[in-house]
Structures are given as structure tokens and as C-alpha cells.
PDB file of C-alpha atoms in Angstrom:
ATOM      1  CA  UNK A 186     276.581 -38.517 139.534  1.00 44.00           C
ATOM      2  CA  UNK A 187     275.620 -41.781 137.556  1.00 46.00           C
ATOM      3  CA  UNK A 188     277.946 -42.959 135.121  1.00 48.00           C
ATOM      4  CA  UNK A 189     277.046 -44.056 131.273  1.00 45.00           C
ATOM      5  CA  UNK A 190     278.187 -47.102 129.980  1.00 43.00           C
ATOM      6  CA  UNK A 191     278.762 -46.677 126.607  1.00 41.00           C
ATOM      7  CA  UNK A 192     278.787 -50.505 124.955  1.00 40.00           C
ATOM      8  CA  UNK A 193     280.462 -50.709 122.019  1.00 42.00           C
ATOM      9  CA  UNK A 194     279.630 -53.738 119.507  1.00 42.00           C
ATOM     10  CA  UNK A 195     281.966 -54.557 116.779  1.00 46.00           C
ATOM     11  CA  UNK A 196     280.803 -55.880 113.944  1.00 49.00           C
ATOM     12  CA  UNK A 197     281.437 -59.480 112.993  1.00 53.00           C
ATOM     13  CA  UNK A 198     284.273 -60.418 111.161  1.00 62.00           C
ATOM     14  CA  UNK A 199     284.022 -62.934 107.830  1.00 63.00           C
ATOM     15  CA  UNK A 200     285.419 -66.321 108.016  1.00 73.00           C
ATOM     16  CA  UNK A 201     288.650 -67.071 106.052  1.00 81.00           C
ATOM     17  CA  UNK A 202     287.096 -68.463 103.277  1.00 78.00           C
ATOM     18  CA  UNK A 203     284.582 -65.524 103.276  1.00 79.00           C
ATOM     19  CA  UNK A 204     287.335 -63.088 103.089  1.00 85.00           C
ATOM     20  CA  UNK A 205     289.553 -64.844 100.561  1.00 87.00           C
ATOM     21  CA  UNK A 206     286.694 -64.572  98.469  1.00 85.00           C
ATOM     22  CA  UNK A 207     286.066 -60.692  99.288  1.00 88.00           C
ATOM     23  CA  UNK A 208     289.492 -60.997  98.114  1.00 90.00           C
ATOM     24  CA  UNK A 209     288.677 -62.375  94.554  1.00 90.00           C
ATOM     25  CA  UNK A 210     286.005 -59.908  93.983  1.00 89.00           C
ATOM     26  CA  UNK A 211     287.934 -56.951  94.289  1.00 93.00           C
ATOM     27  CA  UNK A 212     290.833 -58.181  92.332  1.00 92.00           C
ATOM     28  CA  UNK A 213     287.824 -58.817  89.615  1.00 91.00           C
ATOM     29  CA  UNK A 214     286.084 -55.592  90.105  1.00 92.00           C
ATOM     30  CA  UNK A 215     290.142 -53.720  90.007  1.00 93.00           C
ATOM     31  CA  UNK A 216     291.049 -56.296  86.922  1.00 92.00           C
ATOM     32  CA  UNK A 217     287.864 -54.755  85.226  1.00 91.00           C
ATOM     33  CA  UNK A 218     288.138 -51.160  85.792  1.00 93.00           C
ATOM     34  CA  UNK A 219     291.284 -51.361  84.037  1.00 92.00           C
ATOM     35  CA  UNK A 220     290.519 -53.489  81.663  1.00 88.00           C
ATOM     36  CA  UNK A 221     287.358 -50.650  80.923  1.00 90.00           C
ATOM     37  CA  UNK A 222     289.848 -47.388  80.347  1.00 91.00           C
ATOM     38  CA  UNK A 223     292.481 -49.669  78.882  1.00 91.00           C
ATOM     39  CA  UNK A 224     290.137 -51.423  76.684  1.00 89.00           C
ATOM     40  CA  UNK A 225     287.937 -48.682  75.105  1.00 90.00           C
ATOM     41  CA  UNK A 226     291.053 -46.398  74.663  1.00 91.00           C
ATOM     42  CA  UNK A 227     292.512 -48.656  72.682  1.00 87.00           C
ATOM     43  CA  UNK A 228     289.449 -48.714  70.780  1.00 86.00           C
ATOM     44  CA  UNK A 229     289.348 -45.186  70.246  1.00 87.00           C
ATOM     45  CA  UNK A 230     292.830 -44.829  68.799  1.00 86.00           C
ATOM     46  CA  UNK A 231     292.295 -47.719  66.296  1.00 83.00           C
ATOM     47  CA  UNK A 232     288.561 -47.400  65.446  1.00 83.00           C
ATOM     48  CA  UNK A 233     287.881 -50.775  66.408  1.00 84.00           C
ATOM     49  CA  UNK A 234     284.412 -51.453  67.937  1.00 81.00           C
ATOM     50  CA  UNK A 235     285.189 -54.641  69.152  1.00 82.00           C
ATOM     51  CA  UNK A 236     287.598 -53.538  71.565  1.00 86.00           C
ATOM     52  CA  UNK A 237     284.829 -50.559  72.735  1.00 86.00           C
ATOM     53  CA  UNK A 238     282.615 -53.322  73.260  1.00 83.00           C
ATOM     54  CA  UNK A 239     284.316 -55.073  75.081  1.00 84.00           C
ATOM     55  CA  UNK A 240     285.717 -52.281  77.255  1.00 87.00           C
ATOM     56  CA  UNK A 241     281.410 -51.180  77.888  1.00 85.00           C
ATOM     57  CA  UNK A 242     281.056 -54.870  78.819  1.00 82.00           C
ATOM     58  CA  UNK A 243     284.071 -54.667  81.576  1.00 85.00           C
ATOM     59  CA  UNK A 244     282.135 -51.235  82.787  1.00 85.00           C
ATOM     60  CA  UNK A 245     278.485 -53.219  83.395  1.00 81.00           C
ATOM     61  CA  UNK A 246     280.564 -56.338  84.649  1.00 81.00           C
ATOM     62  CA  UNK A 247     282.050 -54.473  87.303  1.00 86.00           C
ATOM     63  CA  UNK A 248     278.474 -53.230  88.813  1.00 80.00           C
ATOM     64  CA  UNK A 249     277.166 -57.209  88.553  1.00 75.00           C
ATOM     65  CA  UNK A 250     280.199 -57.742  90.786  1.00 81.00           C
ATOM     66  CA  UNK A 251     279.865 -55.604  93.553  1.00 82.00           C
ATOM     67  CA  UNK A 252     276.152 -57.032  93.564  1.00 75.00           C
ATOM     68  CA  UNK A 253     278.260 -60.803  94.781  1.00 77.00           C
ATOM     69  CA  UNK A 254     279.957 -58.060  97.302  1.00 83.00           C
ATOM     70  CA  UNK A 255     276.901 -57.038  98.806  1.00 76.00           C
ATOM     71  CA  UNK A 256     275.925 -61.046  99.879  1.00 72.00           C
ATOM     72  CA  UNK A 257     279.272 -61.892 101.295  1.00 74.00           C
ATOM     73  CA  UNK A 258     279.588 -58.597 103.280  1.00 73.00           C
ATOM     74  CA  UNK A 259     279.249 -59.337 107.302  1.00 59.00           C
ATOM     75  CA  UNK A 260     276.391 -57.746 109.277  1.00 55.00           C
ATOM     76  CA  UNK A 261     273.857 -58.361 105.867  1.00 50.00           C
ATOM     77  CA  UNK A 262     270.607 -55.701 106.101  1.00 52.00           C
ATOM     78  CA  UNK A 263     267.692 -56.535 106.481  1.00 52.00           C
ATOM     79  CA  UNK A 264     266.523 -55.208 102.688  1.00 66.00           C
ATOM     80  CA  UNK A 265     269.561 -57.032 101.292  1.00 62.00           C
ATOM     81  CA  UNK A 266     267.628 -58.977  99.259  1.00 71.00           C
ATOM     82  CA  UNK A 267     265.255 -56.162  98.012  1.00 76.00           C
ATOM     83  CA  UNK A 268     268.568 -54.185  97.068  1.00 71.00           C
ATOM     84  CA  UNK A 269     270.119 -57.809  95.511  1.00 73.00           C
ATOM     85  CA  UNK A 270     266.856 -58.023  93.556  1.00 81.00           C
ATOM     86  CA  UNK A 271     267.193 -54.072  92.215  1.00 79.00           C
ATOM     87  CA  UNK A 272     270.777 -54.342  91.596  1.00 73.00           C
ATOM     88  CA  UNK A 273     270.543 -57.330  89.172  1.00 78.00           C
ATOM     89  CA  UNK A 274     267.290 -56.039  87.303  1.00 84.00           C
ATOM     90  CA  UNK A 275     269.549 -52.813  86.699  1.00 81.00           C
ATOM     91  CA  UNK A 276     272.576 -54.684  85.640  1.00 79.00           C
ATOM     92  CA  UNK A 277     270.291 -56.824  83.347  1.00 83.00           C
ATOM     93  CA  UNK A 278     268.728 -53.891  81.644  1.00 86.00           C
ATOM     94  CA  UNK A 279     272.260 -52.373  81.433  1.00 81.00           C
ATOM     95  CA  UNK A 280     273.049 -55.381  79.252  1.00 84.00           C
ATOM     96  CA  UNK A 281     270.132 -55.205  77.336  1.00 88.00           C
ATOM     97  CA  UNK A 282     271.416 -51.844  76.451  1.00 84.00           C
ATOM     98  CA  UNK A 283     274.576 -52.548  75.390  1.00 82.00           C
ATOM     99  CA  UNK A 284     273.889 -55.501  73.176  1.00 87.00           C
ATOM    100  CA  UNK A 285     271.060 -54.178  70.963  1.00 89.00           C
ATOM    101  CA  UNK A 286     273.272 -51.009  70.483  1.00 83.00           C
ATOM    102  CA  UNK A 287     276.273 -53.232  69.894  1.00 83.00           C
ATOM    103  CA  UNK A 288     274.010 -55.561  67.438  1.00 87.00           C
ATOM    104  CA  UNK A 289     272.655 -52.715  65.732  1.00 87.00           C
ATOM    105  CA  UNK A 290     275.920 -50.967  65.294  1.00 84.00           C
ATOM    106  CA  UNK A 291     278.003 -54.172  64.055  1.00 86.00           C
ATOM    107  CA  UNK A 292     275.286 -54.896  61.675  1.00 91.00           C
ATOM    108  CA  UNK A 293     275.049 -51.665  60.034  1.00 83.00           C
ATOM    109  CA  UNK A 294     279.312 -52.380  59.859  1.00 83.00           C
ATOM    110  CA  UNK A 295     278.947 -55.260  58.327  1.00 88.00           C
ATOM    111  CA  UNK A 296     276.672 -53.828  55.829  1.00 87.00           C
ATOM    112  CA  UNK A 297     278.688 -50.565  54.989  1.00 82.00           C
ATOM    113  CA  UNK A 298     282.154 -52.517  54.857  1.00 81.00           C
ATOM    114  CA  UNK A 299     283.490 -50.017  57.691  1.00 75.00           C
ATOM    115  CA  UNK A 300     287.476 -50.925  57.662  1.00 72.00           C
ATOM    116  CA  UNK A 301     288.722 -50.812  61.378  1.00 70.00           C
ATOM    117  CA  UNK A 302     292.094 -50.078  62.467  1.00 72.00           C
ATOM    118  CA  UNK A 303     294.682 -52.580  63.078  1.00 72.00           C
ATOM    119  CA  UNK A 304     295.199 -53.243  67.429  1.00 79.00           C
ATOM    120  CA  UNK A 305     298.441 -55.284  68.665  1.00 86.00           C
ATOM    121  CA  UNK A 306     298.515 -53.887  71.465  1.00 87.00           C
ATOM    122  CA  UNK A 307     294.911 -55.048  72.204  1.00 85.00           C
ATOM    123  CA  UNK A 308     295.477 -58.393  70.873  1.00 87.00           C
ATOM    124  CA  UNK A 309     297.990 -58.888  73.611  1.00 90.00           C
ATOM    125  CA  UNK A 310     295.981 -57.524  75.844  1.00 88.00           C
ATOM    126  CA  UNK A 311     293.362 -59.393  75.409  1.00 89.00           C
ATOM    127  CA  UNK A 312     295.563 -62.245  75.767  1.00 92.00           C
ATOM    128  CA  UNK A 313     296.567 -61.466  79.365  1.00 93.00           C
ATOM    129  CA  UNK A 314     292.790 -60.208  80.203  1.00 91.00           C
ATOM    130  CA  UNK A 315     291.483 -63.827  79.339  1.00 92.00           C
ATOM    131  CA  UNK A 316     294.645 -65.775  81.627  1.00 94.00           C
ATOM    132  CA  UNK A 317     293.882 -63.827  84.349  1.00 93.00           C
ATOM    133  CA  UNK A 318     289.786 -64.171  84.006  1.00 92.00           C
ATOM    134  CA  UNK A 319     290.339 -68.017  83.656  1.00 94.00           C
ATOM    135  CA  UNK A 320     292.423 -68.219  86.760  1.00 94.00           C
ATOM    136  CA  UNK A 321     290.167 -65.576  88.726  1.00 93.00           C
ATOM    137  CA  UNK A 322     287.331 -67.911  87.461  1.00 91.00           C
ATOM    138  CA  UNK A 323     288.541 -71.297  88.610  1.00 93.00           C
ATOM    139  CA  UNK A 324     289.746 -69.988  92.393  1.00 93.00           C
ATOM    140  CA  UNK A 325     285.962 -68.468  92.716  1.00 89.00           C
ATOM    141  CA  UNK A 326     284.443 -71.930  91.708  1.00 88.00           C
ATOM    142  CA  UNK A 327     286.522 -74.336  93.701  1.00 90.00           C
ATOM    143  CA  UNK A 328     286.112 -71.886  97.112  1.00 88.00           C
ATOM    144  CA  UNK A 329     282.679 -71.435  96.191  1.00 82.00           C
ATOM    145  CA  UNK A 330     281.694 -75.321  95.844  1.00 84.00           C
ATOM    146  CA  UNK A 331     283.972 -75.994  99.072  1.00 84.00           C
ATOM    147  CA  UNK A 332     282.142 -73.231 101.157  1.00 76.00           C
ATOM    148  CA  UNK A 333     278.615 -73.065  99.193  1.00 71.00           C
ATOM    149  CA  UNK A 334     278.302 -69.587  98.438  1.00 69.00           C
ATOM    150  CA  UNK A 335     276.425 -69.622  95.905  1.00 66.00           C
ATOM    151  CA  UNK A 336     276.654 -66.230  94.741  1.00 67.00           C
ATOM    152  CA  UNK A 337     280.320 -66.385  94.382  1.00 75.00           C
ATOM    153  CA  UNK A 338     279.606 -69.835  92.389  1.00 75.00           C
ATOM    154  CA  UNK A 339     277.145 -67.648  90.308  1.00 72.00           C
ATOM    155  CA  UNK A 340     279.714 -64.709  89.671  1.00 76.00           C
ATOM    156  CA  UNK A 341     282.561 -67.362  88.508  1.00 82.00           C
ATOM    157  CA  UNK A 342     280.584 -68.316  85.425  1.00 79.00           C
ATOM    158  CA  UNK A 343     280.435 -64.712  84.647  1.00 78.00           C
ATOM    159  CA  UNK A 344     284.206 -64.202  85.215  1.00 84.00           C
ATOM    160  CA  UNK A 345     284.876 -67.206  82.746  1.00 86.00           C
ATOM    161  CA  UNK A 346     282.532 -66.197  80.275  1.00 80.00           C
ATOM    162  CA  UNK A 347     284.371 -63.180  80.524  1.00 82.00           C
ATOM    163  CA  UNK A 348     287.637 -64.899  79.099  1.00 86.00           C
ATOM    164  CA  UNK A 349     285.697 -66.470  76.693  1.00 84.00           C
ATOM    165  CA  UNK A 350     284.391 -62.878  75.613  1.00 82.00           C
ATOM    166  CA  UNK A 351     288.489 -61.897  75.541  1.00 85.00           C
ATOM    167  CA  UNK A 352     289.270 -64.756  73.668  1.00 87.00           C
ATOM    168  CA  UNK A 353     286.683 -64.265  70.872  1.00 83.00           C
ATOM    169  CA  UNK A 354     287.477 -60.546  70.857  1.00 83.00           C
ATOM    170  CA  UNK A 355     290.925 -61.171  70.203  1.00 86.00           C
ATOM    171  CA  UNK A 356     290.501 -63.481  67.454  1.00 87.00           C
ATOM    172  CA  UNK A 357     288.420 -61.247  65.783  1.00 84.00           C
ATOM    173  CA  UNK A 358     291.017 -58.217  66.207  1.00 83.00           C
ATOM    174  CA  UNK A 359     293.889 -60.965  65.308  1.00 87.00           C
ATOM    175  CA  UNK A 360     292.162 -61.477  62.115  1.00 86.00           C
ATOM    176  CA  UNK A 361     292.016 -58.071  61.138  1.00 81.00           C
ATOM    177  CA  UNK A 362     295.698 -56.984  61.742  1.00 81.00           C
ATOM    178  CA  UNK A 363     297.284 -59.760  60.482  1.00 84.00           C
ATOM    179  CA  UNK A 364     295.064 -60.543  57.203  1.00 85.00           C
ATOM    180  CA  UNK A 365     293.377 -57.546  56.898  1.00 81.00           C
ATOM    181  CA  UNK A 366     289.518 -59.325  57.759  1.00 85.00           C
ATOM    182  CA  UNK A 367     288.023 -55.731  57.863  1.00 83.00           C
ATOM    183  CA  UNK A 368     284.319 -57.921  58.759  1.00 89.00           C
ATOM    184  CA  UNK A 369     286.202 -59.804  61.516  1.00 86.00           C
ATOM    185  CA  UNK A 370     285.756 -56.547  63.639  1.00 83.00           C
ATOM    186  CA  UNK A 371     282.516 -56.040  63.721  1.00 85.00           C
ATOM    187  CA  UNK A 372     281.905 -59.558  63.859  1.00 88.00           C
ATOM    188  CA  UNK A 373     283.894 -59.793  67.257  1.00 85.00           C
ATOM    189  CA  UNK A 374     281.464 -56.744  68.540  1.00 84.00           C
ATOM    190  CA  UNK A 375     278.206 -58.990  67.809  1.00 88.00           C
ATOM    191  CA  UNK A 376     279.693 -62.162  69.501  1.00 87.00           C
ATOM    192  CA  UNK A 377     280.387 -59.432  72.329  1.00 85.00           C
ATOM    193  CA  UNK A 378     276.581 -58.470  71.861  1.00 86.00           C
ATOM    194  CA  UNK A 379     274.666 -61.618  72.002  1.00 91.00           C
ATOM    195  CA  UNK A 380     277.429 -62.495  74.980  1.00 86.00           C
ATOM    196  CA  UNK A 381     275.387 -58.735  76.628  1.00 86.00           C
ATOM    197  CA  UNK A 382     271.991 -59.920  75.773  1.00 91.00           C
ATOM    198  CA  UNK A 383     272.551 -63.667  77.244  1.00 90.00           C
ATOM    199  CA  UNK A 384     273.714 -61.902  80.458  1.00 83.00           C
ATOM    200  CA  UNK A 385     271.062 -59.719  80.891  1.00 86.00           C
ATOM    201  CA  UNK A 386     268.691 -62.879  80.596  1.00 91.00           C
ATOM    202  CA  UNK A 387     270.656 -64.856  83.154  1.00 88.00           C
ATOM    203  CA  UNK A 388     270.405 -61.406  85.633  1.00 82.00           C
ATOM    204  CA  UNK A 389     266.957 -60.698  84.823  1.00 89.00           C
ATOM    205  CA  UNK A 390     266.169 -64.564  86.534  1.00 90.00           C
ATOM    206  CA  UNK A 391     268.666 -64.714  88.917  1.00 83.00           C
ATOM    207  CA  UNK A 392     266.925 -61.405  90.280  1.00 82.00           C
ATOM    208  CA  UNK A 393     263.501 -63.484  90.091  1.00 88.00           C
ATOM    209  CA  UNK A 394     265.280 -66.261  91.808  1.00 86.00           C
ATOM    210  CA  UNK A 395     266.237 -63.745  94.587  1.00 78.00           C
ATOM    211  CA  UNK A 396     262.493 -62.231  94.805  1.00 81.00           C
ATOM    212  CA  UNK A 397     261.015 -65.717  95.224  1.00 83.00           C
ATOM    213  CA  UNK A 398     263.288 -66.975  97.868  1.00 79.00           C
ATOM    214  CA  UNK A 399     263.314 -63.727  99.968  1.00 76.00           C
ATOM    215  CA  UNK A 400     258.645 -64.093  99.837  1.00 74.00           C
ATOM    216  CA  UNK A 401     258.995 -67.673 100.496  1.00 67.00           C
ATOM    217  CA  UNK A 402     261.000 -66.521 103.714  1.00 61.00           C
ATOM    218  CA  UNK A 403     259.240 -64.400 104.468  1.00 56.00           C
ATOM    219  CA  UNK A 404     261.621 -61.171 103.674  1.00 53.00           C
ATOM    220  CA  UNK A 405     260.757 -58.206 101.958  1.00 49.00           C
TER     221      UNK A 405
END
């Protein structure tokens, strides 16, 4: 009777840089699915479209992330950059989307004088959402640039834009409850809207980007 060898191959394991990274993105991607229910039930209760717009940006920011997943993932496929590629043109329409809804719907706000509720307790939220996004932000950019992975370099501008989004949201929802700026709320939701539509041009041609270097290796 012969025996079988049965060889069993684990699969490699990131460097600590790699890891600490993996690290970052899922605090992100948990950060955001919070953020997401948090953000556009707060909305709901106070009838404030600038906090649902920001919570439907949080929802489409947490698919772009797991995208930067996918490339620092060990034992890469071989269609990796095929399913890079498809990922970000998806994640750039889903941001075209969302910001000519959002534009059409603040403007027709604007127009009708829609009053919004008042939101402290997404003000202060806010507040907190753009600390941690700033601090998230600056650890991807500074392991990124050390290590050169890129697409955590690329994911870090998104994650400070993001507190950029928070703090203009916040402002506009500050204005509101404290001086009764009824405009300042759907003002906030078309900064949050040309913020959706800028993204899904920077994803559109970072998925080009991918296409082009994946032919000119000779990948799929």
C-alpha cells in the first residue's frame, strides 16, 4: 500500500506594515458603516437632507474601501486588476448617482424654501466623525509614503476629504439650529453633492489608470 502525501501550503502572511494598514481599512470601512445608520437616522428624525447625504456618501465610501482591501490582501489573483478596474467604475457610477440626485433634490429645496429640522445631536456627531477621519487619514498617508502603497496613499485622500465633507456638513446643520438658516441645509447637501460627483471623476480615472497599467503588463 503506497502512501499519499498530502502537502499543505499556507498562504503568505502580509508584512507588518501591510497589516497595520489592513488594520486602518477596516477601522475606516467599521467607522463608516456606523457613521451610514447613525447618520441617515438622524436625518430621518429631523428632516434634514444634509445629514441623509452624508449618511448615502458613508454607504458608497465604504464599497471604494474594500476596493484598497482587495490590493493589499496576500496571495493577489490573477484577475485582480480586472476586478480593481470593475469595482472602481461601479463605485464611480454609484457617485454619479448620488450627486445628481442630491443636486437635484437640494436645488428644488432651495427653490421651495423647505425648512429642515434642527440636529444637535448630528452636529456633534459630525464633529467626532471628522477627528477621527483626519487622524484615520494622516496614519494611512505617512504608512503609505513610508511603504509605497499606493492604493492606501490613494484611499487617504478620500478618508480626508471625508472630514472635510463632515466638517462642511456640520456647518451647514450648525447654521440651521442655532440661527434658524433654513437654506443652510440644503446647501450642506449640494457641497455633499459636487463632493459625490468629484469622486466619481477621480474613480472613473483611477479605474483607467488601473486598465492601462494591467495591458501595458501584460495582465488581463
Amino acid at each position: 500500500m503506497s502512501a499519499t502525501t498530502i502537502l499543505i501550503v499556507s498562504p503568505p502572511r502580509p508584512s507588518p506594515d501591510v497589516r497595520r494598514a489592513l488594520a486602518l481599512e477596516y477601522a475606516t470601512v467599521a467607522w463608516n458603516v456606523g457613521e451610514a445608520f447613525l447618520a441617515l437616522g438622524l436625518g430621518a428624525v429631523a428632516g434634514s437632507l444634509a445629514l441623509v447625504a452624508f449618511g448615502a456618501t458613508s454607504i458608497v465610501e465604504v464599497f471604494a474601501s474594500v476596493v484598497v482591501i482587495w490590493h493589499l490582501k496576500p496571495g493577489e489573483r490573477p484577475d485582480l486588476a480586472r476586478r480593481s478596474f470593475r469595482a472602481l467604475r461601479l463605485v464611480a457610477m454609484a457617485f454619479l448617482v448620488l450627486g445628481l440626485a442630491l443636486g437635484a433634490i437640494s436645488i428644488r429645496d432651495l427653490v421651495s424654501g423647505r425648512v429642515a429640522g434642527e440636529s444637535w445631536w448630528g452636529v456633534a456627531y459630525l464633529a467626532v466623525t471628522a477627528v477621527v477621519m483626519f487622524v484615520l487619514a494622516r496614519a494611512k498617508k505617512r504608512l503609505a509614503e513610508r511603504q509605497g502603497l499606493e492604493p492606501l496613499k490613494a484611499e487617504a485622500t478620500m478618508t480626508f476629504l471625508d472630514g472635510v465633507l463632515s466638517v462642511g456638513t456640520l456647518i451647514g446643520l450648525a447654521l440651521n439650529a442655532a440661527f434658524g438658516l433654513w437654506w443652510a441645509d440644503p446647501l450642506a447637501a449640494l457641497f455633499v453633492s459636487v463632493f459625490a460627483l468629484n469622486e466619481a471623476r477621480e474613480n472613473w480615472h483611477e479605474a483607467g489608470e488601473i486598465r492601462l497599467r494591467s495591458l501595458g503588463s501584460g495582465g488581463p
